[in-house]
Every structure is written in structure tokens, then in C-alpha cells.
Short mmCIF file of C-alpha atoms in Angstrom, two decimals:
data_model
loop_
_atom_site.label_atom_id
_atom_site.label_comp_id
_atom_site.label_asym_id
_atom_site.label_seq_id
_atom_site.Cartn_x
_atom_site.Cartn_y
_atom_site.Cartn_z
CA MET A 167 -55.94 30.94 21.41
CA ALA A 168 -55.03 27.39 20.43
CA GLU A 169 -56.34 26.11 17.13
CA PHE A 170 -57.94 22.72 16.87
CA VAL A 171 -59.60 20.51 14.33
CA ILE A 172 -62.50 18.20 15.10
CA PRO A 173 -62.47 15.25 12.69
CA ARG A 174 -65.79 14.60 10.92
CA ASP A 175 -65.01 11.37 9.11
CA VAL A 176 -64.24 8.94 11.93
CA GLU A 177 -66.71 6.39 13.12
CA LEU A 178 -66.08 7.08 16.82
CA PRO A 179 -64.66 10.58 17.02
CA SER A 180 -61.78 11.74 19.15
CA ALA A 181 -59.99 15.04 19.51
CA SER A 182 -57.04 16.40 21.45
CA LEU A 183 -55.68 19.78 22.39
CA THR A 184 -52.31 20.73 23.88
CA LEU A 185 -52.19 23.94 25.88
CA PRO A 186 -49.63 25.87 27.91
CA ALA A 187 -49.83 25.13 31.64
CA VAL A 188 -51.35 28.49 32.59
CA LEU A 189 -54.70 29.05 34.32
CA SER A 190 -56.31 30.64 31.24
CA SER A 191 -55.86 27.30 29.46
CA ALA A 192 -58.59 25.77 31.64
CA ARG A 193 -61.10 28.09 29.92
CA GLN A 194 -59.81 27.02 26.50
CA ALA A 195 -60.12 23.36 27.50
CA ARG A 196 -63.75 23.91 28.58
CA THR A 197 -64.60 25.67 25.31
CA PHE A 198 -62.89 22.96 23.25
CA THR A 199 -64.84 20.27 25.11
CA ALA A 200 -68.24 21.95 24.70
CA GLU A 201 -67.68 22.72 21.01
CA SER A 202 -66.40 19.21 20.25
CA LEU A 203 -69.32 17.49 21.99
CA ARG A 204 -71.90 19.78 20.37
CA PHE A 205 -70.32 19.13 16.99
CA TRP A 206 -70.60 15.39 17.66
CA GLY A 207 -74.30 15.79 18.59
CA GLU A 208 -74.03 14.91 22.27
CA SER A 209 -76.69 15.87 24.84
CA GLU A 210 -76.45 19.09 26.85
CA GLU A 211 -76.51 17.00 30.03
CA LEU A 212 -73.39 15.13 28.93
CA ILE A 213 -71.75 18.36 27.76
CA ASP A 214 -72.37 20.10 31.10
CA ALA A 215 -70.89 17.20 33.08
CA ALA A 216 -67.93 16.85 30.70
CA VAL A 217 -67.13 20.57 30.82
CA LEU A 218 -67.09 20.52 34.63
CA ILE A 219 -64.85 17.44 34.70
CA VAL A 220 -62.49 18.99 32.13
CA CYS A 221 -62.34 22.18 34.17
CA GLU A 222 -61.30 20.26 37.29
CA LEU A 223 -58.81 18.01 35.49
CA ALA A 224 -57.22 20.88 33.57
CA THR A 225 -57.00 23.12 36.63
CA ASN A 226 -55.43 20.32 38.68
CA ALA A 227 -52.94 19.59 35.89
CA ILE A 228 -52.01 23.27 35.64
CA ARG A 229 -51.75 23.89 39.39
CA HIS A 230 -50.22 20.63 40.54
CA GLY A 231 -48.92 18.75 37.52
CA ALA A 232 -47.02 21.16 35.31
CA ARG A 233 -43.41 20.12 34.96
CA LEU A 234 -41.08 22.25 37.06
CA PRO A 235 -37.77 23.35 35.57
CA THR A 236 -34.87 21.35 37.00
CA ALA A 237 -32.62 24.39 37.53
CA TYR A 238 -35.10 26.17 39.79
CA GLY A 239 -36.95 25.17 42.90
CA ARG A 240 -40.12 27.11 42.10
CA GLY A 241 -42.16 28.20 39.13
CA ARG A 242 -43.02 26.45 35.89
CA GLY A 243 -40.88 26.00 32.84
CA THR A 244 -41.89 27.97 29.78
CA ASP A 245 -42.39 24.68 27.95
CA SER A 246 -44.87 23.21 30.46
CA THR A 247 -48.01 21.96 28.76
CA ILE A 248 -51.10 19.90 29.41
CA THR A 249 -52.89 17.75 26.83
CA LEU A 250 -56.63 17.10 26.80
CA ARG A 251 -57.99 14.11 24.92
CA LEU A 252 -61.67 13.40 24.28
CA ALA A 253 -62.77 10.07 22.84
CA LEU A 254 -66.27 8.81 22.21
CA GLU A 255 -66.92 5.14 22.68
CA VAL A 256 -70.22 3.45 21.95
CA GLU A 257 -71.52 3.86 25.51
CA ALA A 258 -69.08 6.35 27.06
CA LEU A 259 -67.10 9.54 26.69
CA CYS A 260 -63.48 9.25 27.86
CA ILE A 261 -61.81 12.43 29.04
CA GLU A 262 -58.08 12.30 29.64
CA VAL A 263 -55.61 14.98 30.71
CA HIS A 264 -51.83 14.53 30.60
CA ASP A 265 -49.33 16.68 32.47
CA GLY A 266 -45.63 16.64 33.28
CA SER A 267 -45.74 15.45 36.90
CA MET A 268 -45.33 11.86 38.03
CA VAL A 269 -47.31 12.58 41.23
CA LEU A 270 -50.71 10.89 41.02
CA PRO A 271 -53.83 12.69 42.27
CA VAL A 272 -55.52 11.59 45.47
CA GLN A 273 -59.14 12.21 46.33
CA ARG A 274 -59.30 13.95 49.70
CA ALA A 275 -61.92 15.53 51.89
CA ALA A 276 -61.51 19.32 51.97
CA GLY A 277 -62.45 21.17 55.13
CA ARG A 278 -65.44 23.51 55.16
CA ASP A 279 -63.24 26.61 55.18
CA GLU A 280 -60.86 25.43 52.44
CA ASP A 281 -61.31 26.99 49.02
CA CYS A 282 -59.65 24.11 47.13
CA GLY A 283 -59.27 20.37 47.40
CA ARG A 284 -62.64 19.27 46.04
CA GLY A 285 -61.74 18.66 42.39
CA MET A 286 -61.37 14.90 42.54
CA GLN A 287 -64.54 14.65 44.66
CA ILE A 288 -66.44 16.53 41.95
CA ILE A 289 -65.02 14.24 39.28
CA ALA A 290 -65.90 11.13 41.31
CA ALA A 291 -69.48 12.40 41.77
CA LEU A 292 -70.03 13.14 38.06
CA ALA A 293 -68.10 10.38 36.30
CA GLU A 294 -68.91 6.69 36.03
CA SER A 295 -65.28 6.13 36.95
CA TRP A 296 -61.90 7.81 37.08
CA THR A 297 -58.39 6.47 37.11
CA CYS A 298 -54.83 7.66 36.68
CA GLY A 299 -51.39 6.38 35.82
CA ARG A 300 -47.84 7.30 35.01
CA ASP A 301 -46.93 7.78 31.36
CA PRO A 302 -43.86 5.71 30.38
CA GLU A 303 -42.61 8.74 28.42
CA GLY A 304 -42.90 10.98 31.50
CA GLY A 305 -45.64 12.67 33.44
CA LYS A 306 -49.02 11.19 34.15
CA TRP A 307 -52.56 10.92 32.83
CA VAL A 308 -55.89 11.20 34.62
CA ARG A 309 -58.95 9.73 32.89
CA ALA A 310 -62.65 10.10 33.66
CA THR A 311 -65.44 8.20 31.91
CA LEU A 312 -68.99 9.50 31.45
CA SER A 313 -71.88 7.32 30.30
CA ARG A 314 -73.51 8.27 26.97
CA VAL A 315 -76.45 5.90 27.49
CA ASP A 316 -78.83 8.47 28.98
CA GLY A 317 -79.42 10.95 26.19
CA GLY A 318 -76.16 10.77 24.26
CA ALA A 319 -76.24 10.66 20.45
CA ASP A 320 -75.68 7.38 18.69
CA GLY A 321 -71.97 6.80 17.90
#
């Protein structure tokens, strides 16, 4: 399990966690998010929404965004990682996930019988906003913002 430290002495806390791009890392990202937000005194309502958003972002990054090795047409490189960043602002929680792909996510409508394809719809329904962009150093980031106004702790 990845180790992480949640800083106590910052005015507006932030934390990050880098994980291998494997499906079990989504569980670690959820746990990290819940523990960080509880430590910072955030509401259970905010925690529940944030954990669901992190689950979707991390799973998408692992499934679709992990950097593929250049020598092979399939599979992930052993060095593929994702990075989760949480940052509290006065009125919002920013959740950001970085991965190794330059391909930006697109919200789409999944068919009734499809078992995937709803992640960005879930994020759009829960978050105040979401956006994405390419990282100049490679890969991309996807960011979702949740309001802290309704029940969040004071910064």
C-alpha cells in the first residue's frame, strides 16, 4: 500500500498520492481521499461525493490513460502511474488526476446495456464543474471541483 502524509500546518490543505496504474489503485485513491477529507474536517456529504468522483477519475486514468510502452502495441509499461491531487480552496475542493495519455476524456451517453461509459456523466452530475488539459511535461490532467459551501468545514 502506498504511504502518504497529510500536512497539518497549511492554511488551505492539499495532498497528493502517486499510484501504479493498476485497478487496485482506485481503491487506494478512494481511501486516501476519504481519510484526507475526514482529517481536514469536511462533511460526510462532501466526502461521499469526492470519493465517487475520485473512483471514476482514477478508474478512467488506469483503464484509458496509463502510458503504453512504445515497444509494444498492447499492455501497460511497468512504470505507468497515476497521480491524485486534492486541494481545498475557501469555497471548493479541487480533485485532479494525472495520467500518461494525451487523449482527453469525452463525456458520452452509454447505452442501457453497456456496463461502462458513464464515468464522466457521474462526475458531471456530482461536481460543480470539470475540465481537462494536456500537461506540457506529458500526459494529461482531469480536474473536478466540488462546492464546500453546503456543510463543508471552514478553511
